[in-house]
Amino acid sequence: MRPIRKAQIRVVDFGSQYTQLIARRVREMGVYAEIVPYHSPWEVLTAGLAEGTLRGLIFSGGPQSVYQRGAPTVCPEVYQAGIPILGICYGLQLMAHQLGGQVVPGPIREYGPARVEVETPDVLFQELPPTFQVWMSHGDRVERLPPGFQVLAHTEATPCAAFADPRRRLYGVQFHPEVAHTAYGRDILARFVFDVCGAARDWDLAAYMRELIAWVQARSQEGDILVAVSGGVDSTVLARLIHEAAGDRMLAVFVNNGLLRQGEPEAVQANLRDRMGIPLHYVDASEIFLERLRGVTDPEQKRRIIGDTFVDVFIQVTRSIRPFQFFAQGTLYPDVVESGASLGPSAVIKTHHNLVEAVRSMGMEVLEPFRELFKDEVRQIARLLGIPDDVIHRQPFPGPGLAIRILGEVTPERLAILRAADAIVEAEIRLGGWYERLWQSFAVLIPVRTVGVMGDERSYAHVIALRIVESQDGMTADWVYLPEDLLRRLTARIVNEVRGVNRVVLDVTSKPPATIEWE
Ligand code: XMP
């Protein structure tokens, strides 16, 4: 539950990895946009149309071909509804296909950068240069235009790189205006949103935050609110916002699962309780987590056990404190949206659902004030609430913690080795001024043993891998080549200071094909 906003722009998701980016770009322009799956019922697809609050639709890209059996589609009445539509990639092809044009496999696939040449500087391309770079990702192309449409732009390989039927306010671009590699992508989206749809700027995070606070304040009159915190950015900001709204009618609960980094339980408590004045209940449940993980080596089984144990511990703790009417958690928009690209790591989803079900069965109502927000929007709210910068800029840390960074069984000895190595990585990366420039930088324990010489003796000890990546959103990532002296210092410190490690290796794989975590 949370205050509901009326979307002016609705993004219809056909499964593109960029769907969320489209909605974010529109919001960055100050216009509230939401995402719905392509198979949404008519009432959802067109909600707000009759009242005039919905101003336009954007059809996302998608991995399929429109002419394949069972390819995603929308009810064709939408083209007659008088609402402006912008189709992107698959979205353009779907419009062509449904409106009487023809889409065929192209002679060559076009992936990556291409130069677009504008033929008609119609609304979308007004005042843009006649040629510029765009980002393409498609195998099909429009062979025959639907009646009423004209080509607006082409590339060398694609005769129809953009089209329009301005009379019906239907537009399409074969390239991706939402990605940073398309020059003027934001301008093209803005032309559609403002000039074609006539949307007004209505999305102001500071105003939305005030609405959230007022709403939580009203709810807190009905009963006390429990907030689950992990120490990460989202739940910390949530706890701070709820504290602002509900004061002592809220309590944050932080469960130590025994899989946290060195000094983390203390740091999280100090941040929340001492620096932000948030009432906090801390539970050290390390033993039960480690007990249940004993002998387990399969990564997905580790995740399941950790998720289920968290639910058990949390519910038990909650019962022991005092009755709460509400349970709040920092679920974000990407966790909610039913998009192929937004399903995220399965454990998060599973734990989330398990916890929500358990909480409901105890008679508590679930509050998810950040359900409409993207992570960068939560960071902006954090700034508005005066949350310290170092908390806002913490690197993401997975729910299953160090368990998925120890290959094989999680034991207290292995945890101790990884914690010590990881603490050195973090300290050196911070000292070198790299911490905030990286998406994640951490150590992984590979518990195979290799031979080494230390002093005059041969050693036979474990390997630490360094995983250091940059990324925009965790969906794709690239490894980072740190300065050699920093790498040397890091490595030397790990093998000298961490007992049980005699070798350090560097992971130089991007995502895809590898993932960021090792399990
Ligand atoms: P991968 O390893 O899939 O990670 O490239 C992408 C991002 O998600 C985080 N991650 C997780 N977060 N539970 C979480 O809460 C998980 O099971 C999990 N697995 C990966 C990872 O740290 C990275 O930021």
Coordinates of C-alpha atoms and ligand atoms in Angstrom, one line a residue:
M1 CA 0.0 0.0 0.0
R2 CA 1.1 3.5 -0.8
P3 CA -0.3 6.7 -2.2
I4 CA -1.4 6.2 -5.9
R5 CA -0.2 8.5 -8.7
K6 CA -1.9 8.8 -12.0
A7 CA 0.4 8.1 -14.8
Q8 CA 0.5 10.5 -17.8
I9 CA 2.7 8.1 -19.8
R10 CA 2.2 4.4 -19.7
V11 CA 5.0 2.2 -20.9
V12 CA 3.7 -1.1 -22.3
D13 CA 6.4 -3.8 -21.7
F14 CA 7.1 -6.4 -24.4
G15 CA 10.0 -7.9 -22.5
S16 CA 12.9 -5.5 -23.4
Q17 CA 15.8 -5.2 -21.0
Y18 CA 15.4 -1.4 -21.4
T19 CA 11.8 -1.1 -20.4
Q20 CA 12.6 0.4 -17.0
L21 CA 15.0 2.8 -18.5
I22 CA 12.2 4.2 -20.7
A23 CA 10.0 4.9 -17.6
R24 CA 13.0 6.4 -15.8
R25 CA 13.8 8.7 -18.7
V26 CA 10.3 10.0 -18.8
R27 CA 10.3 10.6 -15.0
E28 CA 13.6 12.4 -15.3
M29 CA 11.7 14.9 -17.4
G30 CA 9.3 15.5 -14.5
V31 CA 6.5 13.4 -15.9
Y32 CA 5.1 10.5 -14.0
A33 CA 5.3 7.2 -16.0
E34 CA 4.5 3.7 -15.1
I35 CA 5.0 0.3 -16.7
V36 CA 2.4 -2.3 -17.5
P37 CA 2.8 -5.7 -19.1
Y38 CA 1.6 -6.0 -22.7
H39 CA -1.1 -8.5 -21.7
S40 CA -2.8 -6.1 -19.3
P41 CA -6.6 -5.8 -19.6
W42 CA -8.0 -2.9 -21.6
E43 CA -9.0 -1.1 -18.4
V44 CA -5.4 -1.1 -17.1
L45 CA -3.9 -0.3 -20.5
T46 CA -6.1 2.8 -20.9
A47 CA -6.8 3.8 -17.3
G48 CA -7.0 7.6 -17.1
L49 CA -7.8 8.0 -20.8
A50 CA -11.4 9.0 -20.3
E51 CA -10.5 11.4 -17.5
G52 CA -7.7 12.9 -19.6
T53 CA -5.0 12.1 -17.1
L54 CA -3.3 9.5 -19.4
R55 CA -1.6 11.4 -22.2
G56 CA 0.3 8.8 -24.2
L57 CA 1.6 5.2 -24.5
I58 CA 5.1 4.0 -25.2
F59 CA 5.6 0.5 -26.5
S60 CA 8.9 -1.0 -25.4
G61 CA 11.2 -3.2 -27.4
G62 CA 11.2 -7.0 -27.0
P63 CA 13.2 -10.0 -28.0
Q64 CA 10.7 -11.7 -30.3
S65 CA 9.6 -11.3 -33.9
V66 CA 6.1 -9.9 -34.5
Y67 CA 5.4 -12.5 -37.2
Q68 CA 6.1 -15.5 -35.0
R69 CA 3.2 -17.5 -33.6
G70 CA 2.4 -16.4 -30.0
A71 CA 4.5 -13.2 -30.2
P72 CA 3.4 -10.5 -27.7
T73 CA 0.7 -8.2 -29.0
V74 CA -1.8 -5.6 -27.8
C75 CA -5.5 -5.3 -28.5
P76 CA -5.7 -3.4 -31.9
E77 CA -8.5 -1.1 -30.6
V78 CA -5.8 0.8 -28.8
Y79 CA -4.8 2.4 -32.2
Q80 CA -8.4 3.7 -32.5
A81 CA -8.5 5.1 -29.0
G82 CA -7.1 8.5 -30.1
I83 CA -4.2 8.2 -27.8
P84 CA -0.6 9.1 -29.0
I85 CA 1.7 6.0 -29.2
L86 CA 5.4 5.8 -29.6
G87 CA 6.7 2.3 -30.6
I88 CA 10.4 1.6 -29.8
C89 CA 12.1 -1.3 -31.8
Y90 CA 9.7 -4.2 -31.3
G91 CA 7.0 -1.6 -30.5
L92 CA 7.5 0.0 -33.9
Q93 CA 7.4 -3.4 -35.7
L94 CA 4.3 -4.3 -33.8
M95 CA 2.5 -1.1 -34.9
A96 CA 3.6 -1.8 -38.5
H97 CA 2.4 -5.4 -38.3
Q98 CA -1.0 -4.6 -36.6
L99 CA -1.8 -1.7 -38.8
G100 CA -1.4 -3.4 -42.2
G101 CA 2.3 -3.0 -42.9
Q102 CA 4.8 -5.9 -43.3
V103 CA 7.7 -6.8 -41.1
V104 CA 10.4 -9.3 -42.4
P105 CA 13.7 -10.6 -41.2
G106 CA 16.4 -8.1 -42.3
P107 CA 19.3 -9.1 -44.6
I108 CA 21.6 -8.3 -41.7
R109 CA 21.1 -8.0 -38.0
E110 CA 21.9 -4.5 -36.7
Y111 CA 23.3 -4.5 -33.2
G112 CA 25.1 -1.5 -31.6
P113 CA 25.9 1.9 -33.0
A114 CA 24.5 3.1 -36.3
R115 CA 24.1 6.5 -38.0
V116 CA 20.6 7.6 -38.6
E117 CA 19.7 10.1 -41.3
V118 CA 16.7 12.2 -40.8
E119 CA 14.4 12.5 -43.9
T120 CA 11.5 14.4 -42.4
P121 CA 12.3 16.6 -39.4
D122 CA 8.8 16.1 -38.1
V123 CA 7.9 16.6 -34.5
L124 CA 10.2 13.9 -33.1
F125 CA 13.4 15.2 -34.9
Q126 CA 12.7 18.9 -34.9
E127 CA 15.8 21.0 -34.5
L128 CA 18.0 17.9 -34.3
P129 CA 21.1 17.5 -36.6
P130 CA 20.3 15.8 -40.0
T131 CA 22.4 12.8 -39.0
F132 CA 23.5 11.4 -35.6
Q133 CA 24.5 8.2 -33.8
V134 CA 21.8 5.8 -32.5
W135 CA 21.8 2.4 -30.7
M136 CA 20.2 -0.4 -32.6
S137 CA 19.3 -4.0 -31.5
H138 CA 17.2 -5.8 -34.0
G139 CA 17.1 -8.5 -36.7
D140 CA 13.7 -7.6 -38.3
R141 CA 12.7 -4.6 -40.3
V142 CA 9.7 -2.9 -41.7
E143 CA 9.4 -3.9 -45.4
R144 CA 6.1 -2.2 -46.2
L145 CA 4.7 0.8 -44.4
P146 CA 1.2 0.6 -43.0
P147 CA -1.4 2.9 -44.7
G148 CA -1.1 6.5 -43.6
F149 CA 2.5 6.2 -42.4
Q150 CA 5.6 7.9 -43.8
V151 CA 9.3 7.2 -43.1
L152 CA 11.0 9.9 -41.0
A153 CA 14.6 8.5 -40.9
H154 CA 16.8 5.7 -42.2
T155 CA 20.2 4.1 -41.5
E156 CA 22.4 2.4 -44.0
A157 CA 21.0 -1.0 -43.2
T158 CA 17.4 0.0 -42.2
P159 CA 15.3 1.9 -44.7
C160 CA 12.7 2.6 -42.0
A161 CA 14.5 3.7 -38.9
A162 CA 11.6 5.9 -37.8
F163 CA 8.1 6.4 -39.0
A164 CA 4.9 8.3 -38.2
D165 CA 1.3 8.8 -39.0
P166 CA 1.1 12.3 -37.5
R167 CA -2.7 12.5 -38.2
R168 CA -3.3 9.7 -35.7
R169 CA -0.3 10.7 -33.6
L170 CA 1.3 7.3 -34.0
Y171 CA 5.1 7.3 -34.0
G172 CA 7.8 4.6 -34.1
V173 CA 11.6 4.5 -33.9
Q174 CA 13.6 1.3 -34.7
F175 CA 16.5 2.5 -32.5
H176 CA 16.5 2.9 -28.7
P177 CA 16.2 6.6 -27.6
E178 CA 16.3 5.5 -24.0
V179 CA 19.9 4.3 -23.9
A180 CA 22.8 6.7 -23.4
H181 CA 24.5 5.6 -26.6
T182 CA 21.8 7.2 -28.7
A183 CA 22.7 10.9 -29.2
Y184 CA 19.6 13.1 -28.7
G185 CA 17.7 10.1 -27.3
R186 CA 16.3 12.3 -24.4
D187 CA 15.3 15.0 -26.9
I188 CA 13.4 12.5 -29.0
L189 CA 11.5 11.1 -26.0
A190 CA 10.8 14.7 -24.8
R191 CA 9.4 15.7 -28.2
F192 CA 7.0 12.8 -27.9
V193 CA 6.1 13.3 -24.3
F194 CA 5.6 17.1 -24.5
D195 CA 5.0 18.1 -28.1
V196 CA 3.0 15.0 -29.2
C197 CA 1.3 14.0 -26.0
G198 CA 1.1 17.5 -24.4
A199 CA 2.1 16.1 -21.0
A200 CA 2.6 18.5 -18.1
R201 CA 5.5 18.3 -15.6
D202 CA 3.9 16.8 -12.5
W203 CA 6.5 14.5 -11.1
D204 CA 8.5 16.2 -8.3
L205 CA 10.2 13.9 -5.9
A206 CA 10.3 16.4 -3.0
A207 CA 6.5 16.8 -3.3
Y208 CA 6.1 13.0 -3.6
M209 CA 8.2 12.5 -0.5
R210 CA 6.0 14.9 1.5
E211 CA 3.0 13.0 0.3
L212 CA 4.5 9.8 1.5
I213 CA 5.3 11.2 4.9
A214 CA 1.8 12.6 5.3
W215 CA 0.4 9.2 4.2
V216 CA 2.6 7.2 6.7
Q217 CA 1.7 9.7 9.4
A218 CA -2.0 9.1 8.8
R219 CA -1.5 5.3 8.8
S220 CA 0.5 5.4 12.0
Q221 CA -2.6 6.7 13.8
E222 CA -4.0 3.3 13.3
G223 CA -1.1 1.4 14.9
D224 CA 2.6 0.9 15.2
I225 CA 4.9 0.2 12.3
L226 CA 7.7 -2.3 12.1
V227 CA 10.4 -1.7 9.5
A228 CA 12.7 -4.5 8.3
V229 CA 16.2 -3.1 7.7
S230 CA 19.3 -4.7 6.2
G231 CA 21.6 -1.7 6.4
G232 CA 21.4 -1.2 2.6
V233 CA 20.3 2.1 1.0
D234 CA 16.6 1.3 0.4
S235 CA 15.7 0.0 3.8
T236 CA 17.7 2.7 5.6
V237 CA 16.0 5.5 3.7
L238 CA 12.7 3.8 4.3
A239 CA 13.3 3.6 8.1
R240 CA 14.4 7.3 8.1
L241 CA 11.3 8.3 6.2
I242 CA 8.9 6.3 8.5
H243 CA 10.7 7.6 11.5
E244 CA 10.2 11.2 10.2
A245 CA 6.4 10.4 9.8
A246 CA 5.7 8.2 12.7
G247 CA 8.3 9.0 15.4
D248 CA 8.2 6.4 18.2
R249 CA 5.3 4.6 16.7
M250 CA 7.9 2.8 14.5
L251 CA 10.6 0.3 15.2
A252 CA 13.3 -0.9 12.9
V253 CA 14.4 -4.5 13.1
F254 CA 17.8 -5.6 11.9
V255 CA 18.6 -9.3 11.8
N256 CA 22.3 -10.3 11.7
N257 CA 22.3 -13.5 9.6
G258 CA 26.0 -14.3 10.4
L259 CA 26.8 -13.6 6.7
L260 CA 27.6 -9.9 7.0
R261 CA 31.0 -8.3 6.3
Q262 CA 33.5 -7.3 8.9
G263 CA 32.2 -4.7 11.3
E264 CA 28.9 -4.5 9.5
P265 CA 26.5 -5.3 12.4
E266 CA 28.2 -2.5 14.4
A267 CA 28.2 0.0 11.5
V268 CA 24.6 -0.6 10.6
Q269 CA 23.5 -0.1 14.2
A270 CA 25.7 3.0 14.6
N271 CA 24.3 4.5 11.4
L272 CA 20.6 3.9 12.2
R273 CA 20.6 4.4 16.0
D274 CA 23.4 6.8 16.7
R275 CA 23.6 8.9 13.6
M276 CA 20.0 9.0 12.6
G277 CA 18.2 8.5 15.9
I278 CA 16.0 5.7 14.7
P279 CA 14.6 3.2 17.3
L280 CA 16.3 -0.1 16.4
H281 CA 15.9 -3.6 17.6
Y282 CA 19.0 -5.8 16.8
V283 CA 18.9 -9.5 16.7
D284 CA 22.0 -11.7 16.3
A285 CA 20.7 -14.9 14.7
S286 CA 24.1 -15.9 13.2
E287 CA 24.1 -19.3 14.9
I288 CA 20.8 -20.5 13.6
F289 CA 21.7 -19.4 10.0
L290 CA 25.1 -21.1 10.1
E291 CA 23.6 -24.2 11.6
R292 CA 21.1 -24.5 8.9
L293 CA 23.7 -23.9 6.2
R294 CA 26.0 -26.6 7.5
G295 CA 27.0 -29.1 4.7
V296 CA 25.1 -27.1 2.0
T297 CA 27.1 -26.4 -1.2
D298 CA 24.4 -25.7 -3.8
P299 CA 24.0 -21.9 -4.4
E300 CA 20.3 -22.0 -4.9
Q301 CA 19.8 -24.2 -1.8
K302 CA 21.9 -21.7 0.2
R303 CA 19.6 -18.9 -1.0
R304 CA 16.5 -20.8 -0.1
I305 CA 17.7 -21.7 3.4
I306 CA 18.7 -18.1 4.1
G307 CA 15.4 -16.8 2.8
D308 CA 13.3 -19.2 4.8
T309 CA 15.4 -18.8 8.0
F310 CA 15.1 -15.0 7.7
V311 CA 11.3 -15.4 7.7
D312 CA 11.3 -17.7 10.7
V313 CA 13.6 -15.5 12.7
F314 CA 11.9 -12.3 11.8
I315 CA 8.4 -13.6 12.7
Q316 CA 9.7 -15.0 16.0
V317 CA 11.3 -11.7 16.9
T318 CA 8.3 -9.7 16.0
R319 CA 6.1 -11.8 18.2
S320 CA 8.4 -11.2 21.1
I321 CA 8.5 -7.4 21.0
R322 CA 5.0 -5.9 21.0
P323 CA 2.0 -5.9 18.7
F324 CA 2.4 -4.1 15.4
Q325 CA -0.3 -3.1 13.0
F326 CA 1.9 -2.5 10.0
F327 CA 5.0 -4.1 8.5
A328 CA 7.0 -1.9 6.1
Q329 CA 9.7 -2.9 3.7
G330 CA 11.8 -1.2 1.0
T331 CA 10.4 -2.9 -2.1
L332 CA 11.3 -0.9 -5.2
Y333 CA 9.6 -0.5 -8.5
P334 CA 11.9 -2.9 -10.3
D335 CA 11.0 -5.7 -7.8
V336 CA 7.3 -5.1 -8.6
V337 CA 7.1 -4.7 -12.3
E338 CA 6.2 -7.8 -14.1
S339 CA 8.8 -7.5 -16.8
G340 CA 11.2 -10.1 -18.2
A341 CA 14.0 -7.8 -17.4
S342 CA 12.9 -6.9 -13.9
L343 CA 12.5 -10.2 -12.2
G344 CA 15.9 -9.9 -10.4
P345 CA 17.6 -12.6 -8.4
S346 CA 15.1 -15.3 -7.6
A347 CA 15.9 -15.4 -3.9
V348 CA 14.9 -11.7 -3.4
I349 CA 11.5 -12.5 -5.0
K350 CA 11.0 -15.6 -3.1
T351 CA 12.0 -14.2 0.3
H352 CA 9.9 -11.2 -0.4
H353 CA 6.8 -13.3 -1.1
N354 CA 7.4 -15.7 1.8
L355 CA 7.9 -12.8 4.2
V356 CA 4.8 -10.9 3.0
E357 CA 2.7 -14.0 3.4
A358 CA 3.9 -14.8 6.9
V359 CA 3.4 -11.2 7.9
R360 CA -0.1 -11.1 6.6
S361 CA -0.9 -14.4 8.4
M362 CA 0.0 -12.6 11.6
G363 CA -2.6 -10.0 10.9
M364 CA -0.2 -7.2 9.9
E365 CA -0.8 -5.0 6.9
V366 CA 2.2 -4.6 4.5
L367 CA 3.4 -1.1 3.6
E368 CA 5.7 -0.6 0.7
P369 CA 6.0 3.2 0.3
F370 CA 8.8 2.9 -2.3
R371 CA 6.9 0.6 -4.7
E372 CA 6.8 3.3 -7.3
L373 CA 10.4 4.3 -7.1
F374 CA 13.6 3.5 -8.9
K375 CA 16.8 3.2 -6.9
D376 CA 18.2 6.6 -8.0
E377 CA 14.9 8.2 -6.9
V378 CA 15.3 6.6 -3.5
R379 CA 18.9 8.1 -3.4
Q380 CA 17.5 11.5 -4.1
I381 CA 14.9 11.1 -1.3
A382 CA 17.8 10.1 0.9
R383 CA 19.5 13.4 0.1
L384 CA 16.3 15.3 0.8
L385 CA 16.1 13.6 4.2
G386 CA 19.7 14.5 5.0
I387 CA 21.0 10.9 5.2
P388 CA 24.8 10.9 5.4
D389 CA 26.5 10.6 2.0
D390 CA 28.5 7.5 3.0
V391 CA 25.3 5.7 3.7
I392 CA 23.7 6.8 0.4
H393 CA 26.8 5.6 -1.6
R394 CA 27.2 2.2 -0.1
Q395 CA 27.8 -0.4 -2.7
P396 CA 25.0 -3.0 -3.1
F397 CA 25.4 -6.1 -1.0
P398 CA 23.3 -9.2 -1.7
G399 CA 20.7 -10.5 0.7
P400 CA 22.4 -13.9 1.1
G401 CA 25.6 -12.0 2.0
L402 CA 28.9 -13.7 2.1
A403 CA 27.3 -17.1 1.7
I404 CA 27.3 -16.6 -2.1
R405 CA 30.9 -15.4 -2.1
I406 CA 32.2 -18.6 -0.5
L407 CA 32.1 -21.3 -3.1
G408 CA 31.0 -24.5 -1.5
E409 CA 30.2 -24.9 2.2
V410 CA 29.9 -21.9 4.5
T411 CA 31.8 -22.5 7.7
P412 CA 32.9 -20.2 10.4
E413 CA 36.6 -20.6 9.4
R414 CA 35.8 -19.8 5.7
L415 CA 33.7 -16.8 6.8
A416 CA 36.6 -15.5 8.9
I417 CA 39.0 -15.8 6.0
L418 CA 36.7 -14.1 3.5
R419 CA 35.8 -11.3 6.0
A420 CA 39.5 -10.5 6.6
A421 CA 40.3 -10.4 2.9
D422 CA 37.2 -8.4 2.0
A423 CA 37.9 -5.8 4.7
I424 CA 41.3 -5.3 3.1
V425 CA 39.8 -4.9 -0.3
E426 CA 37.3 -2.3 0.9
A427 CA 39.8 -0.4 2.9
E428 CA 42.3 -0.2 0.0
I429 CA 39.7 0.7 -2.5
R430 CA 38.4 3.5 -0.3
L431 CA 41.9 4.8 0.3
G432 CA 42.6 4.8 -3.4
G433 CA 39.4 6.9 -3.9
W434 CA 37.8 4.2 -6.0
Y435 CA 34.9 3.1 -3.8
E436 CA 32.2 5.3 -5.1
R437 CA 33.2 5.0 -8.7
L438 CA 32.6 1.3 -8.6
W439 CA 29.3 -0.6 -8.6
Q440 CA 30.8 -3.3 -6.5
S441 CA 34.3 -4.3 -5.3
F442 CA 34.7 -7.4 -3.2
A443 CA 36.6 -10.6 -2.4
V444 CA 35.4 -14.2 -3.2
L445 CA 36.8 -17.2 -1.5
I446 CA 37.7 -20.1 -3.7
P447 CA 38.3 -22.9 -1.2
V448 CA 40.6 -25.0 -3.4
R449 CA 44.1 -25.1 -2.2
T450 CA 47.2 -24.2 -4.2
V451 CA 50.9 -24.5 -3.5
G452 CA 53.0 -21.5 -2.5
V453 CA 56.2 -20.6 -0.7
M454 CA 56.1 -18.4 2.4
G455 CA 59.4 -17.7 4.1
D456 CA 61.3 -20.9 3.6
E457 CA 58.3 -23.1 3.8
R458 CA 55.9 -24.4 1.2
S459 CA 52.3 -23.5 1.8
Y460 CA 49.1 -25.1 0.7
A461 CA 46.3 -22.7 1.1
H462 CA 43.1 -21.0 -0.4
V463 CA 42.6 -18.6 -3.3
I464 CA 40.9 -15.2 -3.1
A465 CA 39.4 -13.8 -6.3
L466 CA 38.9 -10.0 -6.7
R467 CA 35.6 -9.0 -8.3
I468 CA 35.7 -5.3 -9.2
V469 CA 33.0 -4.0 -11.5
E470 CA 31.4 -0.9 -12.8
S471 CA 27.7 -1.0 -13.8
Q472 CA 24.7 1.3 -14.2
D473 CA 22.1 -1.0 -12.7
G474 CA 23.6 -4.4 -12.1
M475 CA 22.0 -5.8 -15.3
T476 CA 25.2 -5.6 -17.3
A477 CA 28.6 -4.9 -15.9
D478 CA 32.3 -4.6 -16.9
W479 CA 35.4 -5.4 -14.9
V480 CA 37.6 -2.5 -13.9
Y481 CA 41.4 -2.4 -14.3
L482 CA 42.6 -0.7 -11.1
P483 CA 46.0 1.0 -11.1
E484 CA 48.7 -1.6 -10.8
D485 CA 50.2 -0.2 -7.5
L486 CA 46.7 -0.5 -5.9
L487 CA 46.3 -4.1 -7.1
R488 CA 49.8 -5.0 -5.9
R489 CA 49.2 -3.4 -2.4
L490 CA 45.9 -5.2 -2.1
T491 CA 47.3 -8.6 -3.1
A492 CA 50.3 -8.2 -0.9
R493 CA 48.2 -7.3 2.1
I494 CA 45.8 -10.2 1.6
V495 CA 48.5 -12.9 1.4
N496 CA 50.5 -11.4 4.2
E497 CA 47.7 -10.6 6.6
V498 CA 45.0 -13.3 6.0
R499 CA 46.0 -16.7 7.3
G500 CA 44.9 -19.5 5.0
V501 CA 45.3 -17.6 1.8
N502 CA 48.4 -17.7 -0.4
R503 CA 47.1 -16.6 -3.8
V504 CA 45.0 -13.8 -5.2
V505 CA 43.5 -13.8 -8.7
L506 CA 41.6 -11.1 -10.6
D507 CA 38.3 -11.7 -12.3
V508 CA 38.4 -10.1 -15.8
T509 CA 35.0 -11.2 -17.0
S510 CA 32.2 -8.9 -17.9
K511 CA 28.4 -9.5 -17.3
P512 CA 27.2 -11.1 -19.6
P513 CA 28.5 -13.7 -20.0
A514 CA 29.5 -14.0 -16.3
T515 CA 27.4 -12.7 -13.4
I516 CA 28.7 -10.2 -10.8
E517 CA 28.5 -12.6 -7.9
W518 CA 30.2 -16.0 -8.2
E519 CA 27.2 -18.0 -7.1
Ligands
XMP1 P1 24.5 -11.0 -10.5 O1 25.4 -11.8 -9.7 O2 23.2 -11.7 -10.8 O3 24.1 -9.8 -9.5 O4 25.1 -10.4 -11.7 C1 23.4 -8.6 -9.9 C2 23.2 -7.8 -8.7 O5 22.3 -8.4 -7.8 C3 23.0 -8.8 -6.5 N1 22.6 -10.1 -6.2 C4 21.7 -10.4 -5.2 N2 21.0 -9.6 -4.4 N3 20.0 -11.5 -3.4 C5 20.2 -10.2 -3.5 O6 19.6 -9.5 -2.7 C6 20.6 -12.4 -4.3 O7 20.4 -13.6 -4.2 C7 21.5 -11.8 -5.2 N4 22.3 -12.3 -6.2 C8 23.0 -11.3 -6.8 C9 24.5 -8.6 -6.8 O8 25.2 -8.3 -5.7 C10 24.5 -7.6 -7.9 O9 24.5 -6.3 -7.3

